[in-house]
Amino acid sequence: MAAGLKTIIALSFVLAIGFLLVILSSALWKNYLPLLVVATYVIAPLPNWICSRCSNPDDFMESAGNAVIDFGRFCTGFLVVMGVALPALLAHCALIEYPAMAMSIVGGLLIYGTIISFTMFFQEEQDF
């Protein structure tokens, strides 16, 4: 129980640092476009979760393939790459400053890493 509590506290701390970096990247330069990164990283795990729920793991026919799961992974990968590429694109177009881009990317990766770590640490084991 104590290890679970320590894990939650550590993940909360890392998530708070990620949000702080993204919010500061917006507030310091008075340009709130880097906040779009938070939306992409928050919705990034959703296609994986939805597609893993849609695929039927207890089918009798395993030869059907994992097209649904692969599609979910593709969409998640697209959103993660978009979370990194969007601040770079905004900085290249001079809509945001380059330090804001760096803070937004690092903060977004911390947010996404925390979400993935949370799902990995607290995933329920399924037994037959």
Coordinates of N, CA and C in Angstrom, one line a residue:
M1 N 0.8 -1.2 0.0 CA 0.0 0.0 0.0 C 0.9 1.3 0.0
A2 N 2.0 1.2 0.7 CA 2.8 2.4 0.8 C 3.5 2.7 -0.5
A3 N 3.9 1.6 -1.3 CA 4.5 1.8 -2.6 C 3.5 2.4 -3.6
G4 N 2.2 2.1 -3.5 CA 1.2 2.7 -4.3 C 1.1 4.1 -4.0
L5 N 1.1 4.5 -2.7 CA 1.0 5.9 -2.3 C 2.2 6.7 -2.8
K6 N 3.4 6.1 -2.7 CA 4.6 6.8 -3.1 C 4.6 7.0 -4.6
T7 N 4.1 6.0 -5.3 CA 4.0 6.1 -6.8 C 3.0 7.2 -7.2
I8 N 1.9 7.3 -6.5 CA 0.9 8.3 -6.8 C 1.4 9.7 -6.5
I9 N 2.1 9.9 -5.4 CA 2.7 11.2 -5.1 C 3.8 11.6 -6.1
A10 N 4.7 10.6 -6.5 CA 5.7 10.9 -7.5 C 5.1 11.3 -8.8
L11 N 4.1 10.6 -9.3 CA 3.5 10.9 -10.6 C 2.7 12.2 -10.5
S12 N 2.1 12.5 -9.4 CA 1.4 13.8 -9.2 C 2.4 15.0 -9.3
F13 N 3.6 14.8 -8.7 CA 4.7 15.8 -8.7 C 5.1 16.0 -10.2
V14 N 5.4 15.0 -10.9 CA 5.9 15.1 -12.3 C 4.8 15.7 -13.1
L15 N 3.5 15.3 -12.9 CA 2.4 15.9 -13.7 C 2.3 17.4 -13.4
A16 N 2.5 17.8 -12.1 CA 2.4 19.2 -11.8 C 3.5 20.0 -12.4
I17 N 4.7 19.4 -12.5 CA 5.8 20.1 -13.2 C 5.5 20.3 -14.7
G18 N 5.0 19.2 -15.3 CA 4.6 19.3 -16.7 C 3.6 20.4 -17.0
F19 N 2.6 20.5 -16.2 CA 1.6 21.5 -16.3 C 2.1 22.9 -16.1
L20 N 3.0 23.0 -15.1 CA 3.7 24.3 -14.8 C 4.5 24.7 -16.0
L21 N 5.2 23.9 -16.6 CA 6.0 24.3 -17.7 C 5.2 24.7 -18.9
V22 N 4.1 24.0 -19.2 CA 3.2 24.4 -20.3 C 2.5 25.7 -20.0
I23 N 2.0 25.9 -18.7 CA 1.4 27.1 -18.4 C 2.4 28.3 -18.4
L24 N 3.6 28.1 -17.9 CA 4.6 29.1 -18.0 C 5.0 29.5 -19.4
S25 N 5.0 28.5 -20.3 CA 5.4 28.7 -21.7 C 4.3 29.6 -22.3
S26 N 3.1 29.6 -21.8 CA 2.1 30.4 -22.3 C 2.0 31.8 -21.6
A27 N 2.2 31.8 -20.3 CA 2.0 33.0 -19.5 C 3.2 34.0 -19.6
L28 N 4.4 33.4 -19.7 CA 5.6 34.3 -19.7 C 5.6 35.2 -21.0
W29 N 5.2 34.6 -22.1 CA 5.2 35.4 -23.3 C 3.8 35.9 -23.8
K30 N 2.9 35.7 -22.9 CA 1.5 36.3 -23.1 C 0.9 35.8 -24.5
N31 N 1.2 34.5 -24.8 CA 0.6 33.9 -26.0 C 0.2 32.5 -25.6
Y32 N -1.1 32.3 -25.7 CA -1.7 31.1 -25.1 C -1.9 29.9 -26.1
L33 N -1.2 30.0 -27.3 CA -1.2 28.9 -28.2 C -0.5 27.6 -27.7
P34 N 0.5 27.7 -26.9 CA 1.2 26.5 -26.4 C 0.2 25.6 -25.6
L35 N -0.9 26.1 -25.1 CA -1.8 25.3 -24.3 C -2.5 24.3 -25.1
L36 N -2.4 24.4 -26.5 CA -3.0 23.3 -27.3 C -2.2 22.0 -27.1
V37 N -1.0 22.0 -26.7 CA -0.2 20.8 -26.4 C -0.9 20.0 -25.3
V38 N -1.4 20.6 -24.3 CA -2.1 19.9 -23.2 C -3.2 19.1 -23.8
A39 N -4.0 19.6 -24.7 CA -5.1 18.9 -25.3 C -4.7 17.7 -26.0
T40 N -3.6 17.8 -26.8 CA -3.1 16.7 -27.6 C -2.6 15.6 -26.7
Y41 N -1.9 15.9 -25.6 CA -1.4 14.9 -24.7 C -2.4 14.3 -23.8
V42 N -3.5 15.0 -23.5 CA -4.5 14.4 -22.7 C -5.4 13.5 -23.5
I43 N -5.6 13.8 -24.8 CA -6.4 12.9 -25.6 C -5.6 11.8 -26.3
A44 N -4.3 11.9 -26.2 CA -3.4 10.9 -26.9 C -3.7 9.4 -26.4
P45 N -3.8 9.1 -25.2 CA -4.1 7.7 -24.8 C -5.5 7.2 -25.1
L46 N -6.4 8.1 -25.4 CA -7.8 7.7 -25.7 C -7.9 6.7 -26.8
P47 N -7.3 6.9 -28.0 CA -7.5 5.9 -29.1 C -7.0 4.5 -28.7
N48 N -5.9 4.5 -28.0 CA -5.4 3.2 -27.5 C -6.4 2.5 -26.6
W49 N -6.9 3.3 -25.7 CA -7.9 2.7 -24.7 C -9.2 2.3 -25.4
I50 N -9.7 3.1 -26.3 CA -10.9 2.8 -27.0 C -10.8 1.5 -27.9
C51 N -9.7 1.5 -28.6 CA -9.4 0.4 -29.5 C -9.1 -0.9 -28.8
S52 N -8.5 -0.8 -27.6 CA -8.3 -2.0 -26.9 C -9.6 -2.6 -26.3
R53 N -10.5 -1.7 -26.0 CA -11.8 -2.1 -25.5 C -12.7 -2.7 -26.6
C54 N -12.5 -2.2 -27.8 CA -13.3 -2.6 -28.9 C -12.9 -4.0 -29.4
S55 N -11.6 -4.3 -29.3 CA -11.1 -5.6 -29.8 C -11.5 -6.6 -28.7
N56 N -11.9 -7.8 -29.2 CA -12.4 -8.8 -28.3 C -11.3 -9.7 -28.0
P57 N -10.7 -9.6 -26.8 CA -9.5 -10.5 -26.5 C -9.9 -11.9 -26.2
D58 N -11.1 -12.3 -25.9 CA -11.5 -13.6 -25.6 C -12.3 -14.3 -26.7
D59 N -11.9 -13.9 -28.0 CA -12.5 -14.6 -29.1 C -11.9 -16.0 -29.2
F60 N -12.7 -16.9 -29.9 CA -12.2 -18.2 -30.1 C -11.2 -18.2 -31.3
M61 N -11.4 -17.2 -32.2 CA -10.5 -17.2 -33.4 C -9.4 -16.1 -33.2
E62 N -8.2 -16.5 -32.9 CA -7.1 -15.6 -32.8 C -6.5 -15.1 -34.1
S63 N -6.9 -15.8 -35.2 CA -6.3 -15.4 -36.5 C -7.0 -14.2 -37.1
A64 N -7.9 -13.6 -36.4 CA -8.6 -12.4 -37.0 C -7.7 -11.2 -37.1
G65 N -6.6 -11.2 -36.4 CA -5.7 -10.1 -36.5 C -5.9 -9.0 -35.4
N66 N -5.0 -8.0 -35.4 CA -5.1 -7.0 -34.4 C -5.2 -5.6 -35.1
A67 N -6.0 -5.5 -36.1 CA -6.1 -4.3 -36.9 C -6.7 -3.2 -36.0
V68 N -7.6 -3.4 -35.2 CA -8.2 -2.4 -34.3 C -7.2 -1.9 -33.4
I69 N -6.4 -2.8 -32.7 CA -5.4 -2.3 -31.8 C -4.3 -1.6 -32.5
D70 N -3.9 -2.0 -33.7 CA -2.9 -1.3 -34.5 C -3.4 0.1 -34.9
F71 N -4.6 0.2 -35.2 CA -5.2 1.5 -35.6 C -5.1 2.5 -34.3
G72 N -5.5 1.9 -33.2 CA -5.4 2.7 -31.9 C -4.0 3.2 -31.6
R73 N -3.0 2.3 -31.8 CA -1.6 2.7 -31.6 C -1.2 3.7 -32.7
F74 N -1.6 3.6 -33.9 CA -1.3 4.6 -34.9 C -1.9 6.0 -34.5
C75 N -3.1 6.0 -34.1 CA -3.7 7.3 -33.7 C -3.0 7.9 -32.5
T76 N -2.7 7.1 -31.6 CA -1.9 7.6 -30.4 C -0.6 8.1 -30.8
G77 N 0.1 7.4 -31.6 CA 1.4 7.9 -32.1 C 1.3 9.2 -32.9
F78 N 0.3 9.3 -33.7 CA 0.0 10.6 -34.4 C -0.2 11.7 -33.4
L79 N -1.0 11.5 -32.4 CA -1.2 12.6 -31.4 C 0.0 13.0 -30.6
V80 N 0.8 12.0 -30.3 CA 2.1 12.3 -29.6 C 3.0 13.1 -30.5
V81 N 3.2 12.6 -31.7 CA 4.1 13.4 -32.6 C 3.5 14.8 -32.9
M82 N 2.2 14.9 -32.9 CA 1.6 16.2 -33.1 C 1.8 17.1 -31.9
G83 N 1.9 16.5 -30.7 CA 2.2 17.3 -29.5 C 3.6 17.9 -29.5
V84 N 4.5 17.2 -30.2 CA 5.9 17.7 -30.3 C 6.0 18.6 -31.5
A85 N 5.3 18.3 -32.6 CA 5.5 19.1 -33.8 C 4.7 20.4 -33.8
L86 N 3.6 20.4 -33.1 CA 2.8 21.6 -33.0 C 3.5 22.8 -32.5
P87 N 4.2 22.7 -31.3 CA 5.0 23.9 -30.9 C 6.1 24.2 -31.8
A88 N 6.7 23.2 -32.4 CA 7.8 23.5 -33.4 C 7.3 24.3 -34.6
L89 N 6.1 23.9 -35.1 CA 5.5 24.6 -36.2 C 5.1 26.0 -35.8
L90 N 4.5 26.2 -34.6 CA 4.2 27.5 -34.1 C 5.4 28.4 -34.0
A91 N 6.5 27.8 -33.5 CA 7.7 28.6 -33.3 C 8.3 29.0 -34.7
H92 N 8.2 28.0 -35.6 CA 8.8 28.3 -37.0 C 8.0 29.4 -37.7
C93 N 6.7 29.4 -37.5 CA 5.9 30.5 -38.1 C 5.9 31.8 -37.3
A94 N 6.7 31.8 -36.2 CA 6.9 33.0 -35.4 C 5.6 33.4 -34.6
L95 N 4.8 32.4 -34.3 CA 3.6 32.7 -33.5 C 3.9 32.6 -32.0
I96 N 4.9 31.8 -31.7 CA 5.4 31.7 -30.3 C 6.9 31.8 -30.3
E97 N 7.5 32.1 -29.2 CA 9.0 32.2 -29.1 C 9.6 30.8 -29.0
Y98 N 10.9 30.7 -29.3 CA 11.6 29.4 -29.2 C 11.7 28.9 -27.8
P99 N 12.0 29.7 -26.8 CA 12.0 29.2 -25.4 C 10.6 28.7 -25.0
A100 N 9.5 29.3 -25.4 CA 8.2 28.8 -25.2 C 8.0 27.5 -25.8
M101 N 8.5 27.3 -27.0 CA 8.4 26.0 -27.7 C 9.1 24.9 -26.9
A102 N 10.3 25.2 -26.4 CA 11.1 24.2 -25.6 C 10.3 23.8 -24.3
M103 N 9.8 24.9 -23.6 CA 9.1 24.6 -22.4 C 7.8 23.8 -22.7
S104 N 7.2 24.1 -23.7 CA 5.9 23.4 -24.1 C 6.2 22.0 -24.4
I105 N 7.2 21.7 -25.2 CA 7.5 20.3 -25.6 C 7.9 19.5 -24.3
V106 N 8.8 20.0 -23.5 CA 9.2 19.3 -22.3 C 8.1 19.1 -21.4
G107 N 7.3 20.1 -21.2 CA 6.1 20.0 -20.3 C 5.1 19.0 -20.8
G108 N 4.9 19.0 -22.2 CA 3.9 18.1 -22.8 C 4.4 16.6 -22.7
L109 N 5.7 16.4 -22.9 CA 6.2 15.1 -22.7 C 6.2 14.6 -21.3
L110 N 6.4 15.5 -20.3 CA 6.2 15.1 -18.9 C 4.7 14.7 -18.6
I111 N 3.8 15.5 -19.2 CA 2.4 15.2 -19.0 C 2.0 13.8 -19.6
Y112 N 2.4 13.6 -20.9 CA 2.1 12.3 -21.5 C 2.8 11.1 -20.8
G113 N 4.1 11.3 -20.4 CA 4.8 10.3 -19.7 C 4.1 9.9 -18.4
T114 N 3.6 10.9 -17.7 CA 2.9 10.7 -16.5 C 1.6 9.9 -16.7
I115 N 0.9 10.2 -17.7 CA -0.4 9.5 -18.1 C -0.1 8.1 -18.4
I116 N 0.9 7.8 -19.2 CA 1.3 6.5 -19.6 C 1.8 5.7 -18.3
S117 N 2.6 6.3 -17.5 CA 3.1 5.7 -16.3 C 2.0 5.3 -15.4
F118 N 1.0 6.2 -15.2 CA -0.1 5.9 -14.4 C -0.9 4.7 -14.9
T119 N -1.1 4.6 -16.1 CA -1.9 3.5 -16.7 C -1.1 2.2 -16.6
M120 N 0.2 2.3 -16.7 CA 1.1 1.1 -16.5 C 1.1 0.6 -15.1
F121 N 1.3 1.5 -14.1 CA 1.4 1.1 -12.7 C 0.1 0.6 -12.1
F122 N -1.0 1.1 -12.6 CA -2.3 0.8 -12.0 C -3.2 0.0 -12.9
Q123 N -2.6 -0.7 -13.8 CA -3.4 -1.5 -14.7 C -3.8 -2.8 -14.0
E124 N -5.1 -3.2 -14.1 CA -5.5 -4.4 -13.4 C -5.1 -5.6 -14.2
E125 N -4.7 -6.7 -13.5 CA -4.3 -7.9 -14.2 C -5.6 -8.7 -14.4
Q126 N -5.7 -9.2 -15.6 CA -6.9 -10.0 -16.0 C -6.5 -11.5 -16.0
D127 N -7.2 -12.2 -15.2 CA -7.0 -13.7 -15.1 C -8.3 -14.4 -15.6
F128 N -8.1 -15.6 -16.2 CA -9.2 -16.4 -16.6 C -9.6 -17.3 -15.5

